[in-house]
Short mmCIF file of C-alpha atoms in Angstrom, two decimals:
data_model
loop_
_atom_site.label_atom_id
_atom_site.label_comp_id
_atom_site.label_asym_id
_atom_site.label_seq_id
_atom_site.Cartn_x
_atom_site.Cartn_y
_atom_site.Cartn_z
CA MET A 1 43.18 -20.49 -59.32
CA PRO A 2 39.91 -18.65 -59.99
CA PRO A 3 36.66 -20.54 -59.29
CA PRO A 4 34.90 -22.04 -62.28
CA VAL A 5 31.93 -20.24 -63.68
CA VAL A 6 28.86 -21.47 -65.43
CA GLU A 7 27.72 -20.02 -68.68
CA ASN A 8 25.04 -17.41 -68.23
CA ASP A 9 22.07 -16.40 -70.27
CA GLU A 10 22.39 -13.38 -72.42
CA ASP A 11 20.31 -11.38 -69.86
CA SER A 12 22.67 -12.23 -67.05
CA ALA A 13 24.70 -9.24 -65.91
CA SER A 14 27.49 -11.10 -64.08
CA PRO A 15 28.86 -14.63 -63.86
CA VAL A 16 27.44 -16.88 -61.08
CA PRO A 17 29.95 -19.03 -59.19
CA ALA A 18 29.47 -22.70 -59.79
CA ILE A 19 29.12 -25.18 -56.92
CA GLU A 20 31.71 -27.91 -56.84
CA PRO A 21 30.20 -31.38 -57.42
CA GLY A 22 30.97 -32.71 -53.94
CA LEU A 23 29.68 -29.61 -52.21
CA ALA A 24 26.53 -29.69 -54.31
CA ASP A 25 25.81 -33.22 -53.10
CA VAL A 26 26.16 -32.13 -49.46
CA VAL A 27 23.84 -29.16 -49.91
CA THR A 28 21.26 -31.30 -51.70
CA LEU A 29 21.43 -33.95 -48.99
CA GLY A 30 20.87 -31.31 -46.31
CA ARG A 31 17.88 -29.92 -48.14
CA ARG A 32 16.39 -33.39 -48.50
CA ARG A 33 16.83 -34.13 -44.78
CA ALA A 34 15.15 -30.83 -43.86
CA ALA A 35 12.27 -31.58 -46.22
CA GLN A 36 11.71 -35.02 -44.64
CA VAL A 37 11.29 -33.67 -41.10
CA SER A 38 7.69 -33.99 -39.93
CA GLU A 39 5.80 -31.69 -37.63
CA ALA A 40 5.71 -34.43 -35.00
CA ASP A 41 9.52 -34.53 -35.01
CA GLU A 42 9.72 -30.79 -34.41
CA GLU A 43 7.12 -30.88 -31.66
CA SER A 44 8.91 -33.72 -29.92
CA PHE A 45 12.23 -31.92 -30.13
CA PHE A 46 10.59 -28.72 -28.83
CA ALA A 47 9.21 -30.59 -25.80
CA ASP A 48 12.67 -32.06 -25.12
CA THR A 49 14.31 -28.63 -25.14
CA LEU A 50 11.70 -27.27 -22.73
CA ALA A 51 12.31 -30.13 -20.33
CA GLU A 52 16.08 -29.78 -20.51
CA TYR A 53 15.84 -26.03 -20.00
CA GLN A 54 13.86 -26.61 -16.81
CA TRP A 55 16.33 -29.24 -15.66
CA ALA A 56 19.22 -26.85 -16.21
CA ARG A 57 17.51 -24.08 -14.26
CA ASP A 58 16.62 -26.59 -11.53
CA VAL A 59 20.32 -27.44 -11.19
CA SER A 60 21.05 -23.73 -10.84
CA GLY A 61 18.85 -23.65 -7.73
CA LEU A 62 15.55 -22.15 -8.86
CA ALA A 63 12.38 -22.97 -6.95
CA PRO A 64 9.85 -25.43 -8.49
CA ASN A 65 7.14 -22.78 -8.92
CA THR A 66 9.66 -20.57 -10.71
CA LEU A 67 10.58 -23.40 -13.09
CA ASP A 68 6.96 -23.75 -14.18
CA GLN A 69 6.73 -20.07 -15.02
CA LEU A 70 9.94 -20.02 -17.09
CA VAL A 71 8.54 -21.79 -20.15
CA LYS A 72 4.90 -20.66 -20.11
CA PRO A 73 5.47 -17.50 -22.22
CA VAL A 74 7.33 -19.54 -24.86
CA ILE A 75 4.49 -22.07 -25.10
CA GLU A 76 1.93 -19.25 -25.13
CA VAL A 77 3.38 -17.52 -28.18
CA CYS A 78 4.13 -20.77 -30.04
CA GLN A 79 0.57 -22.02 -29.54
CA HIS A 80 -0.84 -18.69 -30.75
CA TYR A 81 0.99 -18.96 -34.08
CA GLY A 82 1.09 -22.75 -34.30
CA ALA A 83 4.83 -22.58 -34.89
CA MET A 84 7.98 -23.91 -33.30
CA PRO A 85 10.09 -21.35 -31.41
CA TRP A 86 12.96 -21.39 -33.91
CA ARG A 87 10.50 -20.35 -36.63
CA LEU A 88 9.19 -17.32 -34.73
CA THR A 89 10.13 -13.85 -35.97
CA SER A 90 10.49 -10.59 -34.15
CA ARG A 91 7.53 -9.23 -36.10
CA GLN A 92 5.30 -12.04 -34.82
CA VAL A 93 6.32 -11.37 -31.23
CA ASP A 94 5.65 -7.65 -31.73
CA LEU A 95 2.18 -8.31 -33.15
CA TYR A 96 1.29 -10.73 -30.37
CA PHE A 97 2.31 -8.52 -27.43
CA ALA A 98 0.83 -5.45 -29.09
CA GLY A 99 -2.47 -7.28 -29.65
CA PRO A 100 -3.90 -10.39 -27.98
CA GLY A 101 -0.96 -10.82 -25.62
CA LYS A 102 -0.86 -7.23 -24.38
CA ARG A 103 -0.80 -6.99 -20.59
CA GLY A 104 0.59 -4.67 -17.98
CA ARG A 105 4.11 -3.37 -18.53
CA SER A 106 5.66 -5.43 -15.77
CA THR A 107 3.94 -8.63 -16.97
CA MET A 108 5.04 -8.09 -20.58
CA ARG A 109 8.59 -7.31 -19.48
CA GLN A 110 8.69 -10.52 -17.46
CA LYS A 111 7.35 -12.64 -20.32
CA LEU A 112 9.73 -11.21 -22.90
CA ASN A 113 12.71 -11.70 -20.62
CA ARG A 114 11.73 -15.33 -20.09
CA ILE A 115 11.37 -15.90 -23.82
CA ASP A 116 14.78 -14.34 -24.36
CA GLY A 117 16.27 -16.53 -21.64
CA TYR A 118 14.93 -19.69 -23.27
CA PHE A 119 16.37 -18.67 -26.64
CA ALA A 120 19.76 -18.04 -25.06
CA PHE A 121 19.70 -21.64 -23.78
CA LEU A 122 18.46 -22.94 -27.14
CA GLU A 123 21.15 -21.13 -29.10
CA GLN A 124 23.93 -22.12 -26.72
CA ARG A 125 23.13 -25.84 -26.52
CA TYR A 126 21.05 -26.71 -29.56
CA GLY A 127 21.68 -24.04 -32.18
CA GLY A 128 23.75 -26.35 -34.39
CA GLU A 129 21.41 -29.31 -34.02
CA VAL A 130 18.33 -27.23 -34.88
CA PHE A 131 20.04 -26.05 -38.05
CA ARG A 132 21.12 -29.56 -39.03
CA ARG A 133 17.73 -31.14 -38.38
CA PHE A 134 15.35 -28.41 -39.48
CA GLY A 135 17.45 -26.12 -41.64
CA VAL A 136 16.64 -23.06 -39.48
CA GLY A 137 19.02 -20.90 -37.51
CA VAL A 138 18.20 -20.14 -33.87
CA GLU A 139 17.79 -16.44 -33.25
CA SER A 140 15.83 -14.85 -30.44
CA PRO A 141 12.76 -12.90 -31.62
CA VAL A 142 13.42 -10.54 -28.72
CA ASP A 143 15.84 -8.19 -30.45
CA PRO A 144 17.39 -4.85 -29.41
CA PHE A 145 14.29 -3.02 -30.63
CA ASN A 146 11.59 -4.84 -28.67
CA ARG A 147 13.70 -6.00 -25.73
CA PRO A 148 12.21 -4.49 -22.55
CA ARG A 149 14.32 -2.28 -20.38
CA HIS A 150 13.47 -1.86 -16.73
CA ARG A 151 13.58 1.87 -16.20
CA GLY A 152 12.99 1.65 -12.46
CA ASP A 153 10.17 2.87 -10.29
CA TYR A 154 10.50 6.63 -10.06
CA GLY A 155 7.29 7.09 -8.10
CA LEU A 156 8.36 8.51 -4.74
CA ARG A 157 6.77 6.63 -1.86
CA VAL A 158 6.37 9.13 0.97
CA PRO A 159 5.70 7.34 4.28
CA PRO A 160 4.04 9.14 7.19
CA SER A 161 6.38 10.86 9.63
CA ARG A 162 7.30 9.30 12.96
CA ARG A 163 4.86 11.53 14.82
CA GLN A 164 2.10 10.91 12.30
CA THR A 165 2.66 7.16 12.55
CA ALA A 166 2.62 7.25 16.35
CA ASP A 167 -0.65 9.24 16.34
CA PHE A 168 -2.17 6.78 13.87
CA PHE A 169 -1.44 3.72 15.98
CA ALA A 170 -2.49 5.50 19.18
CA ALA A 171 -5.88 6.46 17.70
CA TRP A 172 -6.39 2.95 16.33
CA ARG A 173 -5.52 1.38 19.71
CA ASP A 174 -7.97 3.64 21.56
CA ALA A 175 -10.76 2.57 19.20
CA LEU A 176 -10.23 -1.17 19.71
CA PRO A 177 -12.60 -1.62 22.71
CA ALA A 178 -15.53 -0.27 20.67
CA ALA A 179 -14.87 -2.48 17.62
CA ARG A 180 -17.76 -4.71 16.52
CA LYS A 181 -15.41 -7.70 16.10
CA HIS A 182 -12.96 -7.16 18.90
CA ALA A 183 -10.64 -10.12 18.18
CA VAL A 184 -10.41 -9.31 14.48
CA ALA A 185 -9.76 -5.62 15.14
CA CYS A 186 -6.99 -6.46 17.63
CA ARG A 187 -5.47 -8.93 15.18
CA ASP A 188 -5.39 -6.34 12.39
CA TYR A 189 -3.92 -3.70 14.71
CA THR A 190 -1.21 -6.05 15.98
CA MET A 191 -0.33 -7.14 12.44
CA ALA A 192 0.05 -3.53 11.28
CA LYS A 193 2.15 -2.54 14.27
CA ILE A 194 4.41 -5.59 13.95
CA ALA A 195 4.79 -4.88 10.21
CA TYR A 196 5.91 -1.33 11.04
CA ILE A 197 8.30 -2.41 13.80
CA SER A 198 9.90 -5.33 11.93
CA GLY A 199 9.66 -4.03 8.35
CA VAL A 200 8.40 -7.35 6.94
CA ARG A 201 6.25 -7.58 3.81
CA ALA A 202 2.55 -8.41 3.94
CA SER A 203 3.05 -11.80 2.30
CA GLU A 204 5.83 -12.64 4.75
CA LEU A 205 3.80 -11.59 7.77
CA CYS A 206 0.66 -13.50 6.78
CA GLY A 207 2.63 -16.73 6.43
CA VAL A 208 4.04 -16.73 9.99
CA ARG A 209 3.02 -19.68 12.15
CA ILE A 210 2.93 -19.82 15.94
CA GLY A 211 5.96 -22.11 15.92
CA ASP A 212 7.92 -19.53 13.93
CA VAL A 213 8.07 -17.15 16.90
CA HIS A 214 11.22 -17.69 18.97
CA TRP A 215 10.86 -15.70 22.16
CA GLU A 216 14.33 -16.64 23.39
CA SER A 217 16.28 -15.43 20.33
CA GLY A 218 18.24 -12.19 20.60
CA GLN A 219 17.35 -9.65 23.24
CA TRP A 220 13.60 -9.42 22.62
CA GLY A 221 12.79 -12.46 20.50
CA ARG A 222 12.56 -12.94 16.73
CA PHE A 223 10.31 -14.70 14.26
CA LEU A 224 10.96 -16.56 11.02
CA VAL A 225 9.50 -15.44 7.70
CA GLN A 226 9.67 -16.82 4.18
CA GLY A 227 11.57 -14.00 2.51
CA LYS A 228 11.08 -12.87 -1.06
CA GLY A 229 14.33 -14.32 -2.36
CA ALA A 230 16.33 -12.93 -5.26
CA HIS A 231 17.03 -13.69 -8.93
CA GLY A 232 14.03 -16.02 -9.18
CA SER A 233 15.39 -18.44 -6.58
CA GLY A 234 12.13 -18.56 -4.63
CA PRO A 235 11.44 -17.80 -0.94
CA ARG A 236 14.31 -17.82 1.50
CA GLN A 237 13.78 -18.09 5.23
CA ARG A 238 15.14 -15.27 7.34
CA GLU A 239 14.81 -13.82 10.84
CA ALA A 240 12.69 -10.75 11.54
CA TYR A 241 13.13 -8.58 14.60
CA LEU A 242 10.55 -7.70 17.27
CA PHE A 243 12.46 -5.24 19.48
CA ALA A 244 11.09 -4.40 22.94
CA GLU A 245 7.86 -2.78 21.75
CA GLY A 246 7.04 -5.58 19.35
CA ARG A 247 7.71 -8.28 21.96
CA ALA A 248 5.35 -6.70 24.47
CA LEU A 249 2.64 -6.22 21.84
CA LEU A 250 2.91 -9.76 20.46
CA TRP A 251 2.91 -11.24 23.96
CA TRP A 252 -0.34 -9.38 24.74
CA TYR A 253 -1.85 -10.64 21.50
CA MET A 254 -0.93 -14.26 22.23
CA GLU A 255 -2.18 -14.12 25.82
CA GLU A 256 -5.38 -12.10 25.34
CA ILE A 257 -6.49 -12.31 21.70
CA ARG A 258 -5.20 -15.37 19.86
CA GLY A 259 -7.35 -17.82 21.87
CA ALA A 260 -10.54 -16.06 20.75
CA PHE A 261 -10.30 -17.60 17.27
CA ILE A 262 -11.82 -20.92 16.36
CA ASP A 263 -8.71 -23.10 16.06
CA ASP A 264 -6.19 -24.41 18.58
CA PRO A 265 -3.78 -21.62 19.60
CA GLU A 266 -1.36 -24.13 21.12
CA ASN A 267 -0.76 -25.90 17.81
CA LEU A 268 2.65 -24.79 16.58
CA SER A 269 1.55 -25.26 12.96
CA ALA A 270 -1.39 -22.89 13.37
CA PRO A 271 -1.08 -19.47 11.73
CA LEU A 272 -0.15 -16.59 13.96
CA TRP A 273 -2.80 -14.45 12.25
CA PRO A 274 -5.81 -16.76 11.63
CA SER A 275 -8.80 -15.97 9.48
CA GLU A 276 -12.09 -15.39 11.27
CA ARG A 277 -13.96 -17.56 8.78
CA LEU A 278 -13.52 -21.18 7.83
CA PRO A 279 -14.47 -22.28 4.31
CA THR A 280 -17.18 -24.93 4.30
CA ALA A 281 -14.82 -27.59 2.99
CA VAL A 282 -12.24 -26.81 5.68
CA ALA A 283 -14.84 -26.72 8.47
CA ALA A 284 -16.11 -30.17 7.45
CA LEU A 285 -12.63 -31.61 7.94
CA ASN A 286 -12.56 -30.42 11.57
CA LEU A 287 -8.90 -29.48 11.30
CA PRO A 288 -7.03 -28.12 14.36
CA THR A 289 -5.74 -25.09 12.43
CA ALA A 290 -7.55 -22.30 10.61
CA PRO A 291 -6.38 -20.76 7.33
CA ALA A 292 -4.16 -17.72 7.61
CA VAL A 293 -5.21 -14.20 6.77
CA THR A 294 -4.43 -13.34 3.16
CA PRO A 295 -2.32 -10.29 2.22
CA GLY A 296 -5.35 -8.80 0.47
CA THR A 297 -7.43 -8.96 3.66
CA PHE A 298 -4.64 -7.35 5.66
CA ARG A 299 -4.20 -4.66 3.01
CA ARG A 300 -7.91 -3.78 3.08
CA ALA A 301 -8.01 -3.65 6.89
CA LEU A 302 -5.02 -1.31 6.96
CA GLY A 303 -6.60 0.91 4.32
CA VAL A 304 -9.84 1.21 6.30
CA ALA A 305 -7.91 2.05 9.48
CA ALA A 306 -5.85 4.68 7.63
CA LYS A 307 -8.99 6.45 6.42
CA ALA A 308 -10.34 6.51 9.95
CA TYR A 309 -7.30 7.32 12.09
CA LEU A 310 -4.41 8.58 9.94
CA PRO A 311 -3.85 12.34 10.15
CA GLY A 312 -2.51 14.29 7.17
CA PRO A 313 -0.65 15.02 5.02
CA VAL A 314 -0.24 11.30 4.12
CA LEU A 315 -3.80 9.97 3.92
CA GLU A 316 -3.37 6.49 2.41
CA LEU A 317 -1.46 3.62 3.92
CA HIS A 318 -0.63 0.15 2.65
CA PRO A 319 1.69 -2.57 4.01
CA HIS A 320 4.66 -1.73 1.80
CA LEU A 321 4.49 1.91 2.89
CA LEU A 322 4.81 0.68 6.48
CA ARG A 323 7.99 -1.06 5.35
CA HIS A 324 9.28 2.22 3.92
CA ALA A 325 8.33 3.99 7.16
CA CYS A 326 10.22 1.38 9.20
CA ALA A 327 13.39 1.88 7.15
CA THR A 328 13.16 5.68 7.09
CA HIS A 329 12.39 6.19 10.77
CA ASN A 330 15.09 3.79 12.00
CA TYR A 331 17.68 5.41 9.74
CA GLU A 332 16.72 8.89 10.95
CA THR A 333 17.12 7.83 14.58
CA GLY A 334 20.71 6.65 14.03
CA MET A 335 20.53 3.08 12.68
CA SER A 336 23.29 2.55 10.11
CA LEU A 337 22.58 1.64 6.49
CA TRP A 338 23.94 -1.87 7.04
CA GLU A 339 21.61 -2.40 10.02
CA VAL A 340 18.59 -1.14 8.04
CA GLN A 341 19.57 -3.50 5.22
CA LYS A 342 19.70 -6.37 7.70
CA LEU A 343 16.36 -5.36 9.16
CA LEU A 344 14.62 -5.37 5.77
CA GLY A 345 16.32 -8.53 4.55
CA HIS A 346 17.84 -6.94 1.45
CA GLU A 347 20.70 -8.58 -0.41
CA TRP A 348 22.15 -5.31 -1.74
CA PRO A 349 22.49 -1.95 0.03
CA THR A 350 21.47 -0.17 -3.18
CA THR A 351 17.99 -1.63 -2.71
CA THR A 352 17.87 -0.30 0.85
CA VAL A 353 18.90 3.18 -0.27
CA ARG A 354 15.74 3.42 -2.41
CA TYR A 355 13.69 2.97 0.77
CA LEU A 356 15.40 6.00 2.31
CA ALA A 357 14.50 8.49 -0.43
CA THR A 358 12.56 10.69 2.01
CA ALA A 359 14.93 10.33 4.97
CA THR A 360 16.02 13.63 6.47
CA ALA A 361 19.66 14.29 5.57
CA ASP A 362 21.91 17.36 5.64
CA PRO A 363 25.30 16.75 3.95
CA GLU A 364 26.58 20.23 4.89
CA ARG A 365 25.80 19.66 8.54
CA ALA A 366 27.51 16.26 8.41
CA SER A 367 30.62 17.87 6.89
CA VAL A 368 30.78 20.51 9.62
CA ALA A 369 30.37 17.86 12.31
CA SER A 370 33.16 15.78 10.76
CA ALA A 371 35.50 18.80 10.69
CA SER A 372 34.64 19.56 14.31
CA ARG A 373 35.50 16.01 15.39
CA ALA A 374 38.83 16.23 13.53
CA ALA A 375 39.65 19.51 15.33
CA GLN A 376 38.84 17.99 18.71
CA ARG A 377 41.21 15.08 18.03
CA LEU A 378 44.03 17.51 17.18
CA VAL A 379 43.44 19.43 20.43
CA MET A 380 43.49 16.20 22.45
CA ASP A 381 46.74 15.18 20.74
CA LYS A 382 48.22 18.66 21.38
CA GLY A 383 48.60 19.36 17.70
CA ASN A 384 50.56 16.25 16.97
CA LEU A 385 49.43 13.95 14.22
CA ARG A 386 50.14 10.30 14.95
#
């Protein structure tokens, strides 16, 4: 049976379908409910969704500091426009991040991804309720056109060669006796050498405490670091390796240098790499431990040493380049990819491969060597395949 039609004006070009009486009452009721919603109701509901989103991500195992950062971009954009998230449009997000909210590419990518993640939660759990209460559909303002895509870091990090690195540390070591602040210079040298040997990050190294060094672990001892973590889960503790050279160097530092700083070197909670200065507020408390060296201080000290002692062609050095040098040099001397991955604390081998971009490799030579080994096995087996 065809739907009923209402009579049209003479200017009307086509009939308009009529709304059945019962359905018209439902639509009218929905419109009235949407019109009666106050701004306070929307704001309260918005706050509830933010809290539940953080609870859900907390259950998934994210760190507390990560949870705080998840919702900040959403609040930032909503406060700028004075609007609830479900009323934001893609155009508004474009205008904000192209104007007052414009930051570095990595920061903008992170914020947009977090906004998109919140909207995925909102649509999945509260899409229907938002429409019923406020008459608005939930749709992420981060659409296929403004959604950031991580294109990867194609800048090739070229670490110094093994010989260049050895010459750098040798020149730096020879200059230590003449340093104006001998204890500080020895601390910076030991930190840089341990970072190269173990492959740890600057932030990981600066956070090591004296009690984190386990001299009895493994063959040469190991130390615990708060690793970077993955997928926003926060720091994860892992073991870092000293090897024979690192053990001897760290033992010398603990016996000869560490006691020259102002705190108690026998306190297991004291930082392994203490700062030479105590802030006034900290000094007044007369605490047994000094604050640890910050990654920025370590980075500047390494840069100054590189300008003074690093031969060419690589003339600049920073902590992460030491990490690349550690991976590259160990791989070139025969350490397997799995062992390098374990050394760096990577979750995926594909991440480790990016650290080996400048490693010396000859696929043709490897193929010839493989064929030669196969021929030797046939000779030993007298031509018989088993």
